[in-house]
Coordinates of C-alpha atoms and ligand atoms in Angstrom, one line a residue:
X1 CA 0.1 -0.1 0.1
X2 CA 1.3 3.5 -1.0
X3 CA 1.5 6.2 1.7
X4 CA 0.8 9.8 1.0
X5 CA 3.7 12.1 -0.7
X6 CA 3.1 14.4 2.1
X7 CA 3.8 12.1 5.0
X8 CA 6.6 10.1 3.2
X9 CA 8.4 13.2 2.2
X10 CA 8.4 14.9 5.6
X11 CA 12.0 14.5 6.0
X12 CA 12.8 15.6 2.2
X13 CA 14.1 12.0 1.6
X14 CA 17.2 13.0 3.7
X15 CA 18.5 11.9 7.1
X16 CA 16.6 14.0 9.9
X17 CA 20.3 15.0 11.5
X18 CA 19.6 13.3 14.5
X19 CA 22.3 10.3 13.9
X20 CA 24.6 11.3 16.6
X21 CA 22.0 11.9 19.0
X22 CA 20.3 8.6 18.3
X23 CA 24.0 6.7 18.7
X24 CA 24.5 8.4 21.7
X25 CA 21.4 7.3 23.6
X26 CA 21.9 3.6 22.2
X27 CA 25.5 3.9 24.0
X28 CA 23.8 5.2 27.0
X29 CA 21.2 2.4 26.9
X30 CA 24.1 -0.1 26.7
X31 CA 25.8 1.4 29.9
X32 CA 28.3 3.7 28.3
X33 CA 28.8 6.8 30.3
X34 CA 28.2 9.6 27.6
X35 CA 28.4 13.3 28.3
X36 CA 24.8 14.3 26.4
X37 CA 25.1 17.7 25.3
X38 CA 22.5 17.2 22.4
X39 CA 18.9 18.3 22.9
X40 CA 17.4 21.1 24.3
X41 CA 16.0 19.5 27.7
X42 CA 16.7 20.8 30.9
X43 CA 18.5 18.8 33.7
X44 CA 15.7 19.6 36.1
X45 CA 12.2 18.5 36.1
X46 CA 9.0 20.5 36.2
X47 CA 8.6 22.3 39.7
X48 CA 7.1 20.3 42.2
X49 CA 4.6 23.1 42.9
X50 CA 3.3 23.0 39.3
X51 CA 3.0 19.3 39.5
X52 CA 0.8 19.6 42.8
X53 CA -1.4 22.2 40.7
X54 CA -1.9 19.8 38.0
X55 CA -2.6 17.1 40.5
X56 CA -5.1 19.0 42.1
X57 CA -6.9 20.1 38.9
X58 CA -7.2 16.6 37.9
X59 CA -8.6 15.6 41.2
X60 CA -10.9 18.1 40.9
X61 CA -12.1 16.9 37.8
X62 CA -10.7 18.9 35.2
X63 CA -10.3 15.5 33.2
X64 CA -12.9 15.8 30.4
X65 CA -12.7 17.5 27.2
X66 CA -11.2 20.9 27.6
X67 CA -12.3 23.9 25.7
X68 CA -10.7 23.5 22.2
X69 CA -9.2 27.1 22.1
X70 CA -7.8 26.8 25.7
X71 CA -9.5 27.7 28.9
X72 CA -10.6 31.1 29.4
X73 CA -8.3 31.6 32.4
X74 CA -5.2 30.6 30.7
X75 CA -6.0 32.4 27.3
X76 CA -6.2 35.5 29.5
X77 CA -3.1 34.8 31.5
X78 CA -1.1 34.2 28.2
X79 CA -2.4 37.4 26.8
X80 CA -1.6 39.4 29.5
X81 CA 1.9 38.1 29.9
X82 CA 2.4 39.1 26.3
X83 CA 1.1 42.5 26.5
X84 CA 3.1 43.2 29.6
X85 CA 6.2 41.9 28.0
X86 CA 5.6 43.8 24.5
X87 CA 3.4 46.5 25.0
X88 CA 1.3 45.6 22.4
X89 CA -2.9 45.1 23.4
X90 CA -3.5 41.8 23.4
X91 CA -6.6 39.8 24.8
X92 CA -7.8 36.1 25.3
X93 CA -9.1 36.4 21.6
X94 CA -5.6 36.7 20.1
X95 CA -4.5 33.3 21.9
X96 CA -5.1 29.7 20.9
X97 CA -3.6 27.2 23.6
X98 CA -1.7 24.3 21.7
X99 CA -0.3 21.0 22.7
X100 CA 3.3 22.6 22.6
X101 CA 5.0 25.0 20.4
X102 CA 5.8 22.3 17.8
X103 CA 2.2 22.0 17.1
X104 CA 1.8 25.7 17.0
X105 CA 4.3 26.1 14.2
X106 CA 2.6 23.5 12.2
X107 CA -0.8 25.0 12.6
X108 CA 0.6 28.6 12.1
X109 CA 1.8 27.5 8.6
X110 CA -1.4 25.6 7.7
X111 CA -3.3 28.9 8.7
X112 CA -1.3 31.0 6.4
X113 CA 0.1 28.9 3.5
X114 CA -1.7 27.0 0.9
X115 CA -0.3 24.0 -0.8
X116 CA 2.4 24.9 -3.1
X117 CA 3.2 28.3 -1.5
X118 CA 6.7 29.1 -0.7
X119 CA 7.2 29.4 3.2
X120 CA 10.8 30.9 4.1
X121 CA 12.8 30.4 7.0
X122 CA 16.5 31.0 8.2
X123 CA 19.2 28.4 8.0
X124 CA 20.8 27.3 10.4
X125 CA 17.5 26.4 11.8
X126 CA 15.8 24.1 14.4
X127 CA 15.6 20.6 13.1
X128 CA 11.8 20.3 12.5
X129 CA 11.5 23.6 10.6
X130 CA 11.6 22.3 6.9
X131 CA 9.4 19.1 7.7
X132 CA 7.0 21.1 9.5
X133 CA 6.4 23.5 6.2
X134 CA 6.6 20.3 3.9
X135 CA 3.9 18.7 6.3
X136 CA 1.7 21.7 5.9
X137 CA 1.7 21.3 2.1
X138 CA 4.0 24.4 1.5
X139 CA 7.6 24.5 0.1
X140 CA 10.4 25.3 2.4
X141 CA 13.0 27.8 1.2
X142 CA 15.8 28.7 3.4
X143 CA 18.3 31.8 3.8
X144 CA 21.4 30.6 4.3
X145 CA 23.3 32.9 6.8
X146 CA 26.9 33.5 7.5
X147 CA 28.9 32.9 10.6
X148 CA 30.4 36.4 9.7
X149 CA 27.2 37.9 10.6
X150 CA 26.7 35.7 13.8
X151 CA 24.1 33.9 11.6
X152 CA 21.7 36.7 11.4
X153 CA 20.1 37.4 8.0
X154 CA 21.0 40.4 6.2
X155 CA 18.4 43.1 5.0
X156 CA 19.2 42.1 1.4
X157 CA 19.1 38.2 1.7
X158 CA 15.7 38.9 3.3
X159 CA 14.2 40.8 0.6
X160 CA 15.6 38.8 -2.1
X161 CA 14.7 35.3 -0.8
X162 CA 11.0 36.3 0.0
X163 CA 9.9 37.8 -3.3
X164 CA 6.7 35.9 -4.1
X165 CA 6.8 34.0 -1.0
X166 CA 3.7 33.7 1.6
X167 CA 5.4 33.4 5.1
X168 CA 8.9 34.1 6.8
X169 CA 9.7 32.2 10.0
X170 CA 12.0 33.5 12.4
X171 CA 13.6 32.3 15.9
X172 CA 14.9 34.7 18.3
X173 CA 16.6 33.8 20.8
X174 CA 17.6 31.3 18.2
X175 CA 18.2 27.5 18.2
X176 CA 20.7 26.4 17.4
X177 CA 22.9 29.3 17.4
X178 CA 21.9 31.2 20.8
X179 CA 21.9 34.6 18.9
X180 CA 19.4 37.2 19.9
X181 CA 18.4 39.2 16.7
X182 CA 19.7 42.9 16.8
X183 CA 17.2 45.8 16.6
X184 CA 18.6 46.2 12.9
X185 CA 17.8 42.7 11.8
X186 CA 14.2 42.8 13.6
X187 CA 13.6 46.2 11.5
X188 CA 14.9 44.4 8.5
X189 CA 12.5 41.4 9.0
X190 CA 9.3 43.9 9.7
X191 CA 10.4 46.1 6.5
X192 CA 10.7 42.5 4.4
X193 CA 7.5 41.2 5.5
X194 CA 5.5 44.7 4.6
X195 CA 7.4 45.2 1.4
X196 CA 6.9 41.7 0.2
X197 CA 3.5 41.2 1.8
X198 CA 4.4 38.2 4.1
X199 CA 3.1 36.5 7.0
X200 CA 5.5 36.5 9.9
X201 CA 5.8 33.6 12.0
X202 CA 7.7 34.3 15.2
X203 CA 9.2 31.6 17.1
X204 CA 9.8 32.9 20.6
X205 CA 10.0 29.5 22.9
X206 CA 13.2 30.8 24.3
X207 CA 12.1 34.3 25.2
X208 CA 12.8 33.9 28.8
X209 CA 16.6 32.7 28.3
X210 CA 18.1 36.0 27.5
X211 CA 21.8 36.6 28.8
X212 CA 22.7 39.8 27.3
X213 CA 20.3 42.7 26.0
X214 CA 16.6 42.0 25.7
X215 CA 14.2 39.9 23.9
X216 CA 12.1 42.1 21.3
X217 CA 9.1 40.6 19.8
X218 CA 8.9 41.6 16.2
X219 CA 5.0 41.6 16.7
X220 CA 5.9 44.9 18.8
X221 CA 7.2 46.6 15.7
X222 CA 5.1 48.9 14.0
X223 CA 2.3 47.5 11.9
X224 CA 3.7 44.0 12.6
X225 CA 0.8 42.8 15.0
X226 CA -1.5 42.6 12.2
X227 CA 0.7 40.1 10.0
X228 CA 2.4 38.2 12.9
X229 CA 1.6 34.9 14.3
X230 CA 3.9 34.4 17.5
X231 CA 4.7 30.7 18.6
X232 CA 5.1 30.4 22.3
X233 CA 5.6 27.4 24.8
X234 CA 6.3 26.5 28.3
X235 CA 8.7 23.8 27.7
X236 CA 11.7 25.8 27.9
X237 CA 10.5 28.5 30.4
X238 CA 9.0 26.4 32.9
X239 CA 11.0 23.1 32.2
X240 CA 7.4 21.6 31.1
X241 CA 8.7 19.8 27.7
X242 CA 6.6 16.7 28.4
X243 CA 3.5 18.5 29.3
X244 CA 3.3 19.8 25.7
X245 CA 1.8 23.0 26.3
X246 CA 2.3 26.3 24.1
X247 CA 0.2 28.8 22.3
X248 CA -0.1 31.1 19.0
X249 CA -0.8 34.6 19.4
X250 CA -2.2 36.2 16.3
X251 CA -4.9 38.5 15.0
X252 CA -8.4 37.6 16.2
X253 CA -9.7 36.4 12.9
X254 CA -6.6 34.0 12.3
X255 CA -7.3 32.4 16.0
X256 CA -10.9 31.8 14.9
X257 CA -9.7 29.8 11.9
X258 CA -6.7 28.0 14.0
X259 CA -9.5 26.9 16.5
X260 CA -11.4 25.3 13.4
X261 CA -8.2 23.6 12.6
X262 CA -7.7 22.5 16.6
X263 CA -11.2 21.0 16.4
X264 CA -10.2 18.6 13.7
X265 CA -6.8 17.8 14.8
X266 CA -5.7 18.2 18.3
X267 CA -9.2 18.9 19.8
X268 CA -7.5 20.9 22.6
X269 CA -5.1 20.1 25.5
X270 CA -5.4 18.4 28.7
X271 CA -7.4 20.7 31.0
X272 CA -5.3 19.7 34.1
X273 CA -2.0 20.7 32.1
X274 CA -3.6 24.0 31.2
X275 CA -4.5 24.7 34.8
X276 CA -0.9 23.8 35.9
X277 CA 0.3 26.3 33.2
X278 CA -1.9 28.9 34.4
X279 CA -0.5 28.5 37.9
X280 CA 3.0 28.4 36.6
X281 CA 2.7 31.6 34.9
X282 CA 1.1 33.2 37.9
X283 CA 4.0 32.6 39.8
X284 CA 5.9 35.3 38.2
X285 CA 9.2 36.1 36.4
X286 CA 11.2 34.7 39.4
X287 CA 10.5 31.0 38.6
X288 CA 11.3 31.7 35.1
X289 CA 14.5 33.0 36.0
X290 CA 15.1 30.1 38.3
X291 CA 14.7 27.5 35.4
X292 CA 16.8 29.8 33.0
X293 CA 19.5 30.3 35.8
X294 CA 21.6 27.2 35.2
X295 CA 22.0 28.0 31.5
X296 CA 23.0 31.7 32.2
X297 CA 25.7 30.0 34.6
X298 CA 26.9 27.4 32.0
X299 CA 27.1 30.0 29.5
X300 CA 29.5 32.0 31.5
X301 CA 31.6 28.7 32.3
X302 CA 31.7 28.1 28.6
X303 CA 33.3 31.6 27.8
X304 CA 35.9 31.0 30.9
X305 CA 36.6 27.6 29.4
X306 CA 37.1 28.8 25.7
X307 CA 39.3 31.8 26.8
X308 CA 43.2 31.6 26.2
X309 CA 42.9 29.2 23.1
X310 CA 41.9 30.0 19.4
X311 CA 40.9 26.5 18.1
X312 CA 37.4 26.3 19.3
X313 CA 35.4 29.8 19.0
X314 CA 32.1 30.4 20.4
X315 CA 29.5 32.3 18.1
X316 CA 28.7 35.5 19.9
X317 CA 25.2 34.7 21.3
X318 CA 23.2 36.2 23.9
X319 CA 20.4 33.5 24.6
X320 CA 18.9 29.8 24.9
X321 CA 20.4 27.0 26.1
X322 CA 23.1 26.2 23.5
X323 CA 26.3 27.5 22.5
X324 CA 27.4 27.1 18.8
X325 CA 31.2 26.4 18.5
X326 CA 33.3 27.0 15.4
X327 CA 35.6 23.9 15.2
X328 CA 36.7 24.8 11.4
X329 CA 40.3 25.1 12.7
X330 CA 40.4 21.2 12.9
X331 CA 39.8 20.9 9.1
X332 CA 36.7 18.6 10.0
X333 CA 33.0 18.9 9.2
X334 CA 30.7 19.3 12.4
X335 CA 29.5 16.0 11.3
X336 CA 33.2 14.2 11.4
X337 CA 33.9 16.1 14.4
X338 CA 30.8 15.2 16.5
X339 CA 31.1 11.3 15.3
X340 CA 35.0 11.3 16.3
X341 CA 33.9 13.1 19.7
X342 CA 31.6 10.6 20.5
X343 CA 33.8 7.5 19.8
X344 CA 37.0 9.0 21.2
X345 CA 35.8 11.1 24.1
X346 CA 32.3 9.8 24.9
X347 CA 31.0 13.4 24.4
X348 CA 27.6 13.7 22.5
X349 CA 27.0 17.2 20.6
X350 CA 25.0 18.0 17.5
X351 CA 26.8 18.5 14.1
X352 CA 26.0 22.0 12.6
X353 CA 25.0 20.2 9.6
X354 CA 22.0 18.8 11.4
X355 CA 20.8 22.4 11.3
X356 CA 21.3 23.1 7.4
X357 CA 24.1 24.6 5.5
X358 CA 25.0 27.6 7.2
X359 CA 26.5 26.0 10.4
X360 CA 28.8 23.6 8.6
X361 CA 32.2 23.2 10.5
X362 CA 30.3 24.1 13.7
X363 CA 28.9 22.0 16.8
X364 CA 26.0 22.7 18.9
X365 CA 26.6 22.1 22.5
X366 CA 23.5 22.0 24.7
X367 CA 24.3 23.2 28.2
X368 CA 22.3 20.7 29.7
X369 CA 24.2 18.6 32.2
X370 CA 25.4 19.6 35.7
X371 CA 28.2 22.3 36.0
X372 CA 31.1 20.2 37.0
X373 CA 30.6 17.5 34.3
X374 CA 29.6 20.2 31.8
X375 CA 33.0 21.9 32.2
X376 CA 34.9 18.6 32.3
X377 CA 33.1 17.8 28.9
X378 CA 34.0 21.2 27.6
X379 CA 37.6 21.0 28.4
X380 CA 37.9 17.5 26.9
X381 CA 36.3 18.9 23.5
X382 CA 38.8 21.8 23.6
X383 CA 41.7 19.2 24.0
X384 CA 40.5 17.0 21.4
X385 CA 40.0 19.9 18.8
X386 CA 43.3 21.1 19.7
X387 CA 45.0 17.8 18.9
X388 CA 43.1 17.6 15.5
X389 CA 44.2 21.0 14.5
X390 CA 47.8 20.4 15.0
X391 CA 47.9 17.1 13.3
Ligands
LIG1 N1 11.0 25.9 18.3 C1 12.3 25.9 18.7 C2 13.5 26.6 18.4 C3 12.6 24.7 19.5 O1 14.0 24.6 19.9 C4 11.7 23.7 20.0 C5 12.0 22.7 21.0 N2 13.3 22.2 21.2 C6 10.3 24.0 19.8 C7 10.0 25.2 18.8 C8 9.4 23.2 19.9 O2 9.0 23.0 21.5 P1 7.8 22.4 22.0 O3 7.1 21.8 21.1 O4 8.4 21.7 23.2 O5 7.0 23.6 22.8

């Protein structure tokens, strides 16, 4: 029996770029002590108070079908949070709660792209982006950025690549690079969307992980709220990756259509998870800072470990739980480096090539293990790279 082209081509026929990750997981399952610096998952779990709220909500009966767009309380809380942080007037009517940011990214593309439309995104990119676009029936097109501009897209590249396209997806703070887009970049994005009449899909799931400067939501730039769909999530901000809870923030008429889509796909999100999310968001910024703190600390440890040598360079980054390391001085590709590092040092990092073309010769390090093990792994990575560079 033949399956649909749509589903069999989600990966575009190639590898999904996760080979090193799966290999490391198999080694761990076989009892090998691997330092896993691969995926964006905290080394802490969801706070017990949030779990208590979840339990209490379930016990009190919130286990039936929840409202498809999300509970009124959570939609209002999310809207208030966005308005407070961006200054853009936002109400519950602008919010649809989704089972995680990933499903929000998919819903956003379904909402704005017809089959065959071109949906643009920035390379390097979060691994699911092209597949999400293909799954929605649109045609992915990337803007390949350069390490020389810290992987931020230039105004010229944005304008040229999006002529005739329907949507542009951006992600700041960025996975995999950790870069927070500058005001100039955000203004170029806004100008491009207006000049080329694009929808903007703004993935802001790392908005609480900022180590320098500030997170600016492109929806807050002049005339952008009417053409922007913001994707948010509690996965990273509250260490709730497994609870699958996020949202889309968009103009009200877009949300109406997204609700129709949700009725026919997810049928909403578990009510007790939504109540826990509402509880968590109402605990204030300190809780989010607590969840972000280990990455802030490890980012400083990273810069200290890299000081005094030139073989491994960090891409200047201001946010997110990752550092992107330039290992081109070794003469190896990111893929070769990551595989050899796993075999010889039992350290798993993601090859830059897993995130597109732009980050070739780089590896992404997720700062997701305890500080002492993290620093040890990083030092061994640097020694390994230095040995390769002098061969
Ligand atoms: N966007 C980016 C850039 C991500 O890194 C992730 C998760 N790693 C997501 C979206 C999706 O996150 P979730 O579905 O857990 O909310």
